Short mmCIF file of C-alpha atoms and ligand atoms in Angstrom, two decimals:
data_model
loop_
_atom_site.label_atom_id
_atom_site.label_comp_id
_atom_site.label_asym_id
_atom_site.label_seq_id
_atom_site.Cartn_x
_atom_site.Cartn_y
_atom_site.Cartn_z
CA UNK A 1280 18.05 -44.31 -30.57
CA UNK A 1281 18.06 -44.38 -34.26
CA UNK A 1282 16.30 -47.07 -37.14
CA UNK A 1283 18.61 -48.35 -39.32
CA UNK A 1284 17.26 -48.32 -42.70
CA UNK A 1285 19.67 -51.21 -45.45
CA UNK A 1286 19.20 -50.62 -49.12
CA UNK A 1287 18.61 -47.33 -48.41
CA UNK A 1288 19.28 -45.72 -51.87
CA UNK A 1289 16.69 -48.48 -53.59
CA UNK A 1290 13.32 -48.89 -54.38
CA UNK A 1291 11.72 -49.51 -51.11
CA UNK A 1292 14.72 -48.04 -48.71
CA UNK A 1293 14.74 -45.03 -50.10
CA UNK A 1294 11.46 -44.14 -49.10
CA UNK A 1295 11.33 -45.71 -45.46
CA UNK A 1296 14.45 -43.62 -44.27
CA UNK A 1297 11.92 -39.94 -46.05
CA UNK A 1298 9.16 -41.27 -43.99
CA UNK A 1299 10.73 -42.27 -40.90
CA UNK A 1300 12.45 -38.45 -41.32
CA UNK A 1301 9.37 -37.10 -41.56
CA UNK A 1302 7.79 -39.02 -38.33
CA UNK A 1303 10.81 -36.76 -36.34
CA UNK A 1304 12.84 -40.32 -36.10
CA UNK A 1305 16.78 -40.41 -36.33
CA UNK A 1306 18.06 -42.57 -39.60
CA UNK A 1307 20.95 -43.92 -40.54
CA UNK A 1308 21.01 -44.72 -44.44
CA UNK A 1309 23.19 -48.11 -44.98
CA UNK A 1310 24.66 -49.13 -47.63
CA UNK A 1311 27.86 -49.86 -50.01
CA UNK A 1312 27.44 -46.64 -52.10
CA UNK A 1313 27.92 -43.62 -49.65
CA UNK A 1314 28.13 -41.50 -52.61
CA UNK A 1315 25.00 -42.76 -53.71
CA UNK A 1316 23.63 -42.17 -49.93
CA UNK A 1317 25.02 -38.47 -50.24
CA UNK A 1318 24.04 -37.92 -53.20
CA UNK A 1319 20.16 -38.78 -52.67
CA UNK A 1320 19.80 -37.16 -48.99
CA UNK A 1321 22.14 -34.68 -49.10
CA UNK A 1322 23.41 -34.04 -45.54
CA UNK A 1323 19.60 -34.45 -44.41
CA UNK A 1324 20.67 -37.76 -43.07
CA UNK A 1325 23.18 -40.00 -41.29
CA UNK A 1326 24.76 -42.68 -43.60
CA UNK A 1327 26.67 -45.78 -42.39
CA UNK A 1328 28.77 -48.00 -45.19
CA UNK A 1329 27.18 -51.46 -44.00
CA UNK A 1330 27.91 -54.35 -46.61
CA UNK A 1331 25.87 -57.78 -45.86
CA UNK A 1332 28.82 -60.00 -47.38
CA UNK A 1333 31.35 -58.52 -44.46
CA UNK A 1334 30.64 -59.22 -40.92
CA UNK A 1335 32.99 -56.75 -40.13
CA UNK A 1336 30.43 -53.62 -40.72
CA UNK A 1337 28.05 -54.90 -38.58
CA UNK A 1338 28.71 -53.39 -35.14
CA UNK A 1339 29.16 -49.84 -36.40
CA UNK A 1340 26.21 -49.61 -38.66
CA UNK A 1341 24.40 -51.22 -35.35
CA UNK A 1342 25.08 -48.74 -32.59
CA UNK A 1343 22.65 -46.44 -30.92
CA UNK A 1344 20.37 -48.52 -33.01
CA UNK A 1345 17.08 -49.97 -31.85
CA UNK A 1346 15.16 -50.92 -35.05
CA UNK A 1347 15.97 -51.84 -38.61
CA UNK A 1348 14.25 -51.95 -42.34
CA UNK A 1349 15.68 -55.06 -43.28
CA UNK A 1350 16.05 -55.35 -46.83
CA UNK A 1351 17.52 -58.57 -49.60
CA UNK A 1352 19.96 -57.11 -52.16
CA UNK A 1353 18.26 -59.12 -55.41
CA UNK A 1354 21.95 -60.25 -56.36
CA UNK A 1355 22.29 -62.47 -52.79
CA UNK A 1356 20.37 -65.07 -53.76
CA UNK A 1357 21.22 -67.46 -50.84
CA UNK A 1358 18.81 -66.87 -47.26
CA UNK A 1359 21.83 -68.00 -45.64
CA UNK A 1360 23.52 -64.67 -47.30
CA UNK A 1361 21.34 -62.53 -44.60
CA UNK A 1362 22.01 -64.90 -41.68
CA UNK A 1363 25.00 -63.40 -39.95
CA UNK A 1364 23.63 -59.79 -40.03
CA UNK A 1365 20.59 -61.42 -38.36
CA UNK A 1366 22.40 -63.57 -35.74
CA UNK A 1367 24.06 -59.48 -35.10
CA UNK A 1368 21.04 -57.92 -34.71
CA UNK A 1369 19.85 -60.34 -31.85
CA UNK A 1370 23.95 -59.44 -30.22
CA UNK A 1371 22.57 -55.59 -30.76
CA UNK A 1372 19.07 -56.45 -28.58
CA UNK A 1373 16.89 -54.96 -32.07
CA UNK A 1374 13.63 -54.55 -30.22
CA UNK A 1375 11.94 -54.63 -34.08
CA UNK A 1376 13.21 -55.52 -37.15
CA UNK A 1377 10.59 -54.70 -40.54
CA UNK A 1378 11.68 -56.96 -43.31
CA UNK A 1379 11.00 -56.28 -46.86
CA UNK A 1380 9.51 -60.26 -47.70
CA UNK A 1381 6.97 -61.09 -50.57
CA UNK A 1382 3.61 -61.42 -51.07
CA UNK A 1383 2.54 -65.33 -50.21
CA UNK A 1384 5.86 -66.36 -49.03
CA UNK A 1385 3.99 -67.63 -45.74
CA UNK A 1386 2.78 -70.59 -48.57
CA UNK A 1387 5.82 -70.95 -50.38
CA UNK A 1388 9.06 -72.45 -49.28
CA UNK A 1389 10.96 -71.61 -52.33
CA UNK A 1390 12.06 -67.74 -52.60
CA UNK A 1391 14.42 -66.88 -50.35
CA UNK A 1392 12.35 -64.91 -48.34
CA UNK A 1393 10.82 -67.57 -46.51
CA UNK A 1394 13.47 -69.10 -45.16
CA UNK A 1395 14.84 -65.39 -43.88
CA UNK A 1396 11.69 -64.69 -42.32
CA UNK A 1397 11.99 -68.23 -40.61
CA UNK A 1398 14.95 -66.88 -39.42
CA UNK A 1399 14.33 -63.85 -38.01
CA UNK A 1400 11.17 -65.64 -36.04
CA UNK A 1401 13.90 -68.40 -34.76
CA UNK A 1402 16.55 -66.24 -33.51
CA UNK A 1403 13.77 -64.35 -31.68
CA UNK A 1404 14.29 -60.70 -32.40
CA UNK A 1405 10.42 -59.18 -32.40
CA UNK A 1406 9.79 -58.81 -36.25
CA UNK A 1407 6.87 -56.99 -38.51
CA UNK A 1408 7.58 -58.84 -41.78
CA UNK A 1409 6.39 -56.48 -44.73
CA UNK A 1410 4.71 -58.76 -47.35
CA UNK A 1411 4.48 -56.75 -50.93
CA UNK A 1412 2.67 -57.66 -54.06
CA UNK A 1413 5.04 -56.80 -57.19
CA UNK A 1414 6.58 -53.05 -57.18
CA UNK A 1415 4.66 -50.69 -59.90
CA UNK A 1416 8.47 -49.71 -59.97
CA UNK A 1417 9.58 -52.84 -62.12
CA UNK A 1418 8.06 -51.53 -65.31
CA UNK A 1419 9.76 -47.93 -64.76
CA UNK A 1420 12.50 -49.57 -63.41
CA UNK A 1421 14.40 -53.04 -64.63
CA UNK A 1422 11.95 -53.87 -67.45
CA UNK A 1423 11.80 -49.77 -68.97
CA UNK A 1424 14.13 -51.29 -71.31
CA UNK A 1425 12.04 -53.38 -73.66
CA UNK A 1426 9.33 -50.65 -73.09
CA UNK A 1427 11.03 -47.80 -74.55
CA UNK A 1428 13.32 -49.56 -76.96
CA UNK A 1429 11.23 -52.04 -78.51
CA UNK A 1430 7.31 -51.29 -77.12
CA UNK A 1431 7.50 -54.55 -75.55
CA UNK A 1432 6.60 -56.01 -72.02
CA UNK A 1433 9.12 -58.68 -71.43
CA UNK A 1434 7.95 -60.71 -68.60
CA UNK A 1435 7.38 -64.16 -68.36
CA UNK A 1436 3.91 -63.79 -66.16
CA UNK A 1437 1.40 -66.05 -68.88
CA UNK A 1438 -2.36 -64.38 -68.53
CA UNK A 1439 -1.93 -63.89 -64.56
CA UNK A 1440 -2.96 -60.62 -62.82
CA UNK A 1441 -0.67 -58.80 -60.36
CA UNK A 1442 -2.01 -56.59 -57.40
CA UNK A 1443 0.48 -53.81 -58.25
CA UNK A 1444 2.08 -51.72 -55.88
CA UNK A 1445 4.08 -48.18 -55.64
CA UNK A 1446 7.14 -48.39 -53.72
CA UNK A 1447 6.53 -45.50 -52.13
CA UNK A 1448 3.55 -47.10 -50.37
CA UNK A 1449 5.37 -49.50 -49.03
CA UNK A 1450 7.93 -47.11 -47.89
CA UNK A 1451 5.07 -45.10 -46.06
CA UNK A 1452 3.85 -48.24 -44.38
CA UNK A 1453 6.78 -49.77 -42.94
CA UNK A 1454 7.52 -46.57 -41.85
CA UNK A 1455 4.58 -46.77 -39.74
CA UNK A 1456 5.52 -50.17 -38.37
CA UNK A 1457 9.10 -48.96 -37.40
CA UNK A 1458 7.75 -45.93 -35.38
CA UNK A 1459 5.22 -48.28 -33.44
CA UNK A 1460 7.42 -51.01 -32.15
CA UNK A 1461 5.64 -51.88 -29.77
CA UNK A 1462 2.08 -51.89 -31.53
CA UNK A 1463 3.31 -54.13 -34.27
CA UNK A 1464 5.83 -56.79 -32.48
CA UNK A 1465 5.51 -60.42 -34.26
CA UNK A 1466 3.39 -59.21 -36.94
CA UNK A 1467 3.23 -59.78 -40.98
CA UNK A 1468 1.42 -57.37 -43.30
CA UNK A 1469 0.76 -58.31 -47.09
CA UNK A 1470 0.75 -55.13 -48.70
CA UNK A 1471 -1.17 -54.48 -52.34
CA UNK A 1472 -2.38 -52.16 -54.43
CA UNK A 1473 -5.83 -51.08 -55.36
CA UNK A 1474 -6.29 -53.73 -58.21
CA UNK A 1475 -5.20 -56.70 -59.85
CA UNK A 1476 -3.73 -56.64 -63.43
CA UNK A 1477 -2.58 -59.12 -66.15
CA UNK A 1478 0.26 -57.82 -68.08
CA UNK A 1479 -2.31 -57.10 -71.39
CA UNK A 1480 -4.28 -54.09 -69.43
CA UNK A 1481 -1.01 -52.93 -68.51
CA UNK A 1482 -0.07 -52.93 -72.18
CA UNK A 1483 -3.64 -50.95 -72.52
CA UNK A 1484 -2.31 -48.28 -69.88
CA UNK A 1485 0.82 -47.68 -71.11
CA UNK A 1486 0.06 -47.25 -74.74
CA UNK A 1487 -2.50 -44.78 -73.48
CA UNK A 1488 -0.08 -42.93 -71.06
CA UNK A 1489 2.71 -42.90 -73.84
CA UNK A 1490 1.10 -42.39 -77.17
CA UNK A 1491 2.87 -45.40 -78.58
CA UNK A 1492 1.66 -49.00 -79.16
CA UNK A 1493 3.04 -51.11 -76.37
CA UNK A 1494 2.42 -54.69 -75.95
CA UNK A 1495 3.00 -57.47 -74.19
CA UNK A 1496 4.99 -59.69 -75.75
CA UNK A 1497 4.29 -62.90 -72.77
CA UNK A 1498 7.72 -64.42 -73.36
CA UNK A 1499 8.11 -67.86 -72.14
CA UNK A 1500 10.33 -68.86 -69.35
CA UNK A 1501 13.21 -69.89 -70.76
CA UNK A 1502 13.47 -66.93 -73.41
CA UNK A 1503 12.97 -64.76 -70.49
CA UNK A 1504 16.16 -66.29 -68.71
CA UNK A 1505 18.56 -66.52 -71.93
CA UNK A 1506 17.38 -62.64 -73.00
CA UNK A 1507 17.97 -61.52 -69.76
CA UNK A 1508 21.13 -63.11 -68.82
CA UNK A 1509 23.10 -62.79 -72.35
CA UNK A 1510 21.18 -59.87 -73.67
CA UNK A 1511 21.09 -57.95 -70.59
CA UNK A 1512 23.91 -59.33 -68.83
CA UNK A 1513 22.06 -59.23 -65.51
CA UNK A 1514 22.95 -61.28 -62.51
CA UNK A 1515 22.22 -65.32 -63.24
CA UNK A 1516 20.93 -65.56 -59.43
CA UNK A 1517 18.90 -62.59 -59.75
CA UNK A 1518 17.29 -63.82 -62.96
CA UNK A 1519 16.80 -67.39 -61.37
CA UNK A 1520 15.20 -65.87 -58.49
CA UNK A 1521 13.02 -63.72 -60.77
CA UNK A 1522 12.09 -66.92 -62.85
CA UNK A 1523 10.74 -68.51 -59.61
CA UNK A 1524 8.94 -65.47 -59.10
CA UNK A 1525 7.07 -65.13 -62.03
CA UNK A 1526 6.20 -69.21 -61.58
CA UNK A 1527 4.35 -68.21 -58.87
CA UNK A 1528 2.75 -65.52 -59.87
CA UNK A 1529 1.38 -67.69 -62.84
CA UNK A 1530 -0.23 -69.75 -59.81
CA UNK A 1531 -2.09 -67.01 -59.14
CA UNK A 1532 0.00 -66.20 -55.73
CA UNK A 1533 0.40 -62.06 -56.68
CA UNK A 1534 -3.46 -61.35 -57.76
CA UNK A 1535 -4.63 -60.89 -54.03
CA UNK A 1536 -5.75 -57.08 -53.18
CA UNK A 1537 -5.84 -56.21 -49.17
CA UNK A 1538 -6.72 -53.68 -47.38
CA UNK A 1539 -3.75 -53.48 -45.05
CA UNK A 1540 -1.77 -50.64 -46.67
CA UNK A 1541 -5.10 -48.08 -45.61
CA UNK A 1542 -5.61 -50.02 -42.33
CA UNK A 1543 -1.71 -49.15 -41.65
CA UNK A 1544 -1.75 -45.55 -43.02
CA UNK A 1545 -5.21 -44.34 -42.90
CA UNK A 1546 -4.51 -43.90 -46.74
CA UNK A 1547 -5.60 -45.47 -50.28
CA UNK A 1548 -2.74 -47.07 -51.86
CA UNK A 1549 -1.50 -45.70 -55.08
CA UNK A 1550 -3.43 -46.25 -58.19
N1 NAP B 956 10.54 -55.87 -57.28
C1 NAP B 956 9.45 -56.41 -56.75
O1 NAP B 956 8.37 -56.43 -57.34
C2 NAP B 956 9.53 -56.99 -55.36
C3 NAP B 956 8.36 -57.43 -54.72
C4 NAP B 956 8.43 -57.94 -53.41
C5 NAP B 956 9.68 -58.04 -52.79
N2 NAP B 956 10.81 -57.61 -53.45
C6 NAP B 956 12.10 -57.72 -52.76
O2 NAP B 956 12.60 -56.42 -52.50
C7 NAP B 956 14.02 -56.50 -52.42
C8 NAP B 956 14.64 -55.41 -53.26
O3 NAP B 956 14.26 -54.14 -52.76
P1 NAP B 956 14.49 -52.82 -53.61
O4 NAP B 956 13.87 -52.98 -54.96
O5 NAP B 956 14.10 -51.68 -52.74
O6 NAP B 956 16.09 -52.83 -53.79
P2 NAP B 956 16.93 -52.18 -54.97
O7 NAP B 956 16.27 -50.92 -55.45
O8 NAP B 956 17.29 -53.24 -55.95
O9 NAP B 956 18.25 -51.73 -54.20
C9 NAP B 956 19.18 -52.65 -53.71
C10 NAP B 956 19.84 -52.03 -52.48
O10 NAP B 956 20.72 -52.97 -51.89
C11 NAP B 956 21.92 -52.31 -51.50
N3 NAP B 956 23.00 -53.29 -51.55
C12 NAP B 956 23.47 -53.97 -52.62
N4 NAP B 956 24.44 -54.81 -52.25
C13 NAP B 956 24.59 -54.68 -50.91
C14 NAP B 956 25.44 -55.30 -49.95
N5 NAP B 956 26.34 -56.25 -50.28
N6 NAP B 956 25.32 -54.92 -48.66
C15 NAP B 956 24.44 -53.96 -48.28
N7 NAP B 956 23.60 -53.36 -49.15
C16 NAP B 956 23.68 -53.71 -50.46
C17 NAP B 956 22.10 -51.19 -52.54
O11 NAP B 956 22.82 -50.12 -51.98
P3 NAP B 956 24.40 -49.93 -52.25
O12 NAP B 956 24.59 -49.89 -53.71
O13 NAP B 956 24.70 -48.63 -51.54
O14 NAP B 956 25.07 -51.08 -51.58
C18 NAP B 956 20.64 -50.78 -52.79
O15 NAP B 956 20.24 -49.76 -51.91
C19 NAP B 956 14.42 -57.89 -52.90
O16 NAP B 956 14.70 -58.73 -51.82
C20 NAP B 956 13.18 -58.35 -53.63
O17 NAP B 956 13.07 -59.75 -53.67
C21 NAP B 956 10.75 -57.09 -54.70
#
């Protein structure tokens, strides 16, 4: 039987379907992009096109398949976006399904998260929800921009401190939940890095790293949204689900550090 790994040319996807390789399990990449698929496997692995919004891909990308890495495209917004593949995973008899969640969600009714883990729990297919802090990969990633172009960091997060964490680690550790199905049935793991930052010692680390004077600019909520939506011309949903995001993390919810990822892997999470 094989794991079905979603999103799997992103962050997080990307490296569950290497690691799951690696463990000697049989992957099918999923996703809208084959090319994308093809181009960052090769012919190493399987790839499915699966596409959330049409119900119609479901039962291909689903057979011979016993477990999934259950992912939330950041445009789809709605829970109720991810409810139908769900509702076919139960038809399909998934005997675990690893979803990529959020740190604190468990707390907080508001990203769409929760209510998809909810979900999952009520339909009744056995789950492992994977809990991250904030991806190290946002600052190399989505918000590289205002880095290299104008030394800034962008992000609305006030003084907070953010338990950073590499998206490979998280790749390695749900890995390790999909290959032990049995060992990790109805579980939730809140996944961290080492250390919590605020956004002003990762200023520090970058001008370091780079050479350059980088700083962090602490933009206020509403710049954030307006910059990012008619500057950037991202996704409105995505940025609104970002804003409520970095609201919580001004709470405090993304400072916690665990000790889960080395309890799962036997390894120490990324600096
Ligand atoms: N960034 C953070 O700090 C953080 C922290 C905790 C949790 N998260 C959560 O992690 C998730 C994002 O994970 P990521 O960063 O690994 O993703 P990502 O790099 O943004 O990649 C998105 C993936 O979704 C696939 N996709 C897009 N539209 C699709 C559709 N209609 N049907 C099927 N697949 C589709 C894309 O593949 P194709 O182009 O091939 O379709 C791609 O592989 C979000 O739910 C986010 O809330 C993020």
């Amino acid at each position: 039987m094989k794991v079905l790994v979603t999103g799997a040319s992103g962050n997080v996807g990307s490296y569950v379907a290497k690691e799951l390789m690696i463990m000697g399990e049989h992957v099918a990449a999923a996703g809208t992009d084959i090319q994308k698929l093809k181009k960052l496997f090769g012919d190493e692995v399987e790839t499915v096109y699966f596409d959330f919004t049409d119900t119609s891909t479901f039962d291909k990308a689903l057979q011979n398949v016993d477990r999934v890495f259950l992912m939330r495209p950041p445009h789809l917004g709605k829970p109720e976006d991810l409810y139908p593949f769900v509702d076919a995973m139960k038809v399909h008899n998934i005997k675990l399904v690893s979803f990529l969640s959020l740190m604190g969600v468990e707390n907080n009714t508001i990203p769409p998260h929760h209510k998809i883990e909810k979900y999952i729990e009520k339909v009744g297919i056995p789950y492992a929800h994977v809990r991250p802090g904030f991806f190290m990969q946002n600052l190399s990633g989505i918000h590289s921009v205002e880095i290299r172009e104008k030394n800034q960091i962008f992000i609305p997060a006030g003084k907070s401190k953010t338990s950073f964490i590499d998206a490979a680690d998280i790749g390695l550790a749900t890995a390790v939940l999909l290959h032990n199905p049995q060992n990790f049935k109805n579980t939730a793991h809140t996944i961290t890095g080492p250390e919590a930052l605020d956004y002003y010692q990762v200023a520090e680390i970058l001008s370091k790293v780079t050479g350059r004077e980088i700083i962090y600019a602490k933009p206020g909520f509403f710049k954030y949204r307006s910059y990012y939506i008619n500057i950037r011309g991202l996704d409105k949903t995505y940025v609104n689900v970002t804003v409520a995001l970095y609201f919580m993390t001004r709470m405090g919810t993304a400072k916690e550090v665990t000790n889960v990822f080395y309890k799962l892997t036997g390894k120490k999470p990324a600096p």
